[in-house]
Amino acid sequence: MARGRGSRAEQDSAVPAEAAAETVADPAGETAAPRGRFAARLDGVEKTYGKGAGAVHALRGITLAIPRGSFLAIMGPSGSGKSTFLHCAAGLDQPTAGSVLLGDTDLATLDEAQLTMLRRERIGFVFQAYNLLNALDVRDNITLPLRLAEQSPDGPWLDEIVRQVGLADRLGHRPSELSGGQQQRVAIARALATRPEVVFADEPTGALDTRTGRQVLELLRHVVDAMGQTVVMVTHDPVAASYAHSVIFLADGQVAGEMRDGTPERIAERMTHLGEW
Ligand SMILES: Nc1ncnc2c1ncn2[C@@H]1O[C@H](COP(=O)(O)OP(=O)(O)O)[C@@H](O)[C@H]1O
Ligand SMILES: [Mg+2]
């Protein structure tokens, strides 16, 4: 399979050295690095649901820097905090402690209206269930985020996206007239429309058959390698995770390790050591 694995040998690592044996770079030591090297940073992020005896510590101090132009997979057993991580990192939920930065913006400094703007303009989302609007054709689904953000469409960029996702001859179709894989490609194009700083994908291949899922993963990898986008994907599938440059393993709300350029076999092997999944 042509995944271009290893093409990012100099890829930055996302986890501080003390958190993972395989880590080769320490974001905390990057003071001399050019500004803006990281698309997003989480520092000591904790999330506790509820209070007192019934409190659930979903995240217990996550420190992670996501290099621009990287494809990161988040894996972990059920209940390890993957969804909570994604929601906190994407500004959909507020951490109990710690900070989340998108570029130079500390999300804690934003009010709800500003957070909504940030999610519309600077973040792209891809969900398992596509979440397309069937009342709109493919073209209008893709450009919806631009209308919501009151941005004028960037014609050449949209043409490029449509070309990359292979939907040029489907722009006038309704989502219900497309296959699942095509619908997810529309969702990916939609996520890219505003040229977001990070695309967050939650089990993007969960509803697809194996072959179609692979095509969607290749597309995600492609938008990173060819278009310089940054993608963070939650998945429970080691094959899906192997398309990423780097896999972050979560266990019990903490980063339990990082693996770069992992094969499905090595990723699966690591998962078995994290407990049931
Ligand atoms: N809204 C919530 N209220 C209370 N507990 C929650 C809530 N959301 C998640 N949790 C708990 O937080 C922990 C992490 O959940 P989650 O982030 O969904 O894990 P994952 O996505 O890895 O399965 C689990 O113990 C879960 O039950
Ligand atoms: Mg989840």
Short mmCIF file of N, CA and C and ligand atoms in Angstrom, two decimals, residues 47-50 54-59 74-87 93 202-203 234 250 252-253, ligand 1:
data_model
loop_
_atom_site.label_atom_id
_atom_site.label_comp_id
_atom_site.label_asym_id
_atom_site.label_seq_id
_atom_site.Cartn_x
_atom_site.Cartn_y
_atom_site.Cartn_z
N LYS A 47 -10.14 16.96 32.89
CA LYS A 47 -11.59 17.10 32.79
C LYS A 47 -12.24 16.15 33.78
N THR A 48 -13.00 16.74 34.68
CA THR A 48 -13.71 15.95 35.68
C THR A 48 -15.20 16.16 35.49
N TYR A 49 -15.93 15.07 35.35
CA TYR A 49 -17.39 15.15 35.27
C TYR A 49 -17.95 14.89 36.66
N GLY A 50 -18.89 15.69 37.08
CA GLY A 50 -19.53 15.48 38.38
C GLY A 50 -18.64 15.92 39.52
N GLY A 54 -18.96 10.81 43.31
CA GLY A 54 -19.34 10.32 41.99
C GLY A 54 -18.54 10.94 40.86
N ALA A 55 -17.52 11.73 41.17
CA ALA A 55 -16.76 12.41 40.13
C ALA A 55 -16.02 11.41 39.24
N VAL A 56 -16.04 11.71 37.93
CA VAL A 56 -15.30 10.89 36.97
C VAL A 56 -14.17 11.73 36.38
N HIS A 57 -12.93 11.26 36.56
CA HIS A 57 -11.78 12.00 36.05
C HIS A 57 -11.48 11.49 34.64
N ALA A 58 -12.12 12.11 33.67
CA ALA A 58 -12.01 11.63 32.29
C ALA A 58 -10.64 11.93 31.69
N LEU A 59 -10.09 13.11 32.01
CA LEU A 59 -8.73 13.46 31.56
C LEU A 59 -7.94 13.87 32.81
N ILE A 74 -5.51 9.29 17.79
CA ILE A 74 -5.68 9.12 19.22
C ILE A 74 -6.36 7.77 19.44
N MET A 75 -5.69 6.89 20.15
CA MET A 75 -6.25 5.55 20.41
C MET A 75 -6.29 5.29 21.91
N GLY A 76 -7.15 4.39 22.31
CA GLY A 76 -7.20 4.01 23.70
C GLY A 76 -8.43 3.15 23.95
N PRO A 77 -8.44 2.42 25.04
CA PRO A 77 -9.59 1.58 25.34
C PRO A 77 -10.85 2.44 25.51
N SER A 78 -12.00 1.80 25.41
CA SER A 78 -13.26 2.48 25.67
C SER A 78 -13.21 3.11 27.06
N GLY A 79 -13.62 4.37 27.16
CA GLY A 79 -13.63 5.05 28.45
C GLY A 79 -12.30 5.69 28.82
N SER A 80 -11.31 5.62 27.92
CA SER A 80 -9.99 6.16 28.26
C SER A 80 -9.93 7.69 28.13
N GLY A 81 -10.97 8.29 27.53
CA GLY A 81 -11.01 9.75 27.45
C GLY A 81 -10.85 10.31 26.05
N LYS A 82 -10.95 9.46 25.02
CA LYS A 82 -10.72 9.92 23.65
C LYS A 82 -11.71 11.02 23.24
N SER A 83 -12.98 10.75 23.46
CA SER A 83 -14.00 11.73 23.04
C SER A 83 -13.86 13.01 23.85
N THR A 84 -13.61 12.87 25.14
CA THR A 84 -13.42 14.04 26.00
C THR A 84 -12.23 14.86 25.52
N PHE A 85 -11.16 14.16 25.17
CA PHE A 85 -9.97 14.82 24.62
C PHE A 85 -10.34 15.64 23.39
N LEU A 86 -11.05 14.98 22.46
CA LEU A 86 -11.40 15.65 21.20
C LEU A 86 -12.27 16.88 21.47
N HIS A 87 -13.23 16.72 22.37
CA HIS A 87 -14.14 17.84 22.66
C HIS A 87 -13.40 19.00 23.30
N ASP A 93 -15.93 21.60 24.49
CA ASP A 93 -16.13 21.43 25.93
C ASP A 93 -14.95 22.10 26.63
N ASP A 202 -13.66 12.17 14.30
CA ASP A 202 -14.05 11.22 15.34
C ASP A 202 -14.53 9.93 14.66
N GLU A 203 -13.72 8.89 14.69
CA GLU A 203 -14.04 7.61 14.05
C GLU A 203 -14.57 7.81 12.63
N VAL A 234 -9.60 10.43 16.12
CA VAL A 234 -9.85 9.42 17.14
C VAL A 234 -10.31 8.14 16.44
N LEU A 250 -4.05 6.73 24.74
CA LEU A 250 -4.62 7.20 26.01
C LEU A 250 -5.01 5.99 26.84
N ASP A 252 -6.89 5.58 30.78
CA ASP A 252 -7.35 6.15 32.03
C ASP A 252 -7.12 7.67 32.09
N GLY A 253 -7.40 8.35 30.99
CA GLY A 253 -7.32 9.81 30.99
C GLY A 253 -5.93 10.39 30.92
N1 LIG B 1 -20.98 13.83 30.09
C1 LIG B 1 -20.38 12.96 30.92
N2 LIG B 1 -20.77 12.85 32.20
C2 LIG B 1 -20.17 11.98 33.04
N3 LIG B 1 -19.17 11.15 32.70
C3 LIG B 1 -18.75 11.21 31.42
C4 LIG B 1 -19.33 12.10 30.47
N4 LIG B 1 -18.70 11.92 29.28
C5 LIG B 1 -17.76 10.97 29.48
N5 LIG B 1 -17.79 10.54 30.77
C6 LIG B 1 -16.91 9.54 31.37
O1 LIG B 1 -15.57 9.96 31.17
C7 LIG B 1 -14.75 8.84 30.84
C8 LIG B 1 -14.11 9.05 29.48
O2 LIG B 1 -15.14 9.02 28.49
P1 LIG B 1 -14.87 9.24 26.94
O3 LIG B 1 -14.08 10.46 26.76
O4 LIG B 1 -16.17 9.16 26.25
O5 LIG B 1 -13.97 7.98 26.58
P2 LIG B 1 -13.76 7.24 25.18
O6 LIG B 1 -14.19 8.17 24.10
O7 LIG B 1 -12.30 6.90 25.16
O8 LIG B 1 -14.58 5.99 25.22
C9 LIG B 1 -15.63 7.61 30.92
O9 LIG B 1 -15.51 7.05 32.21
C10 LIG B 1 -17.02 8.18 30.71
O10 LIG B 1 -17.97 7.38 31.33
#
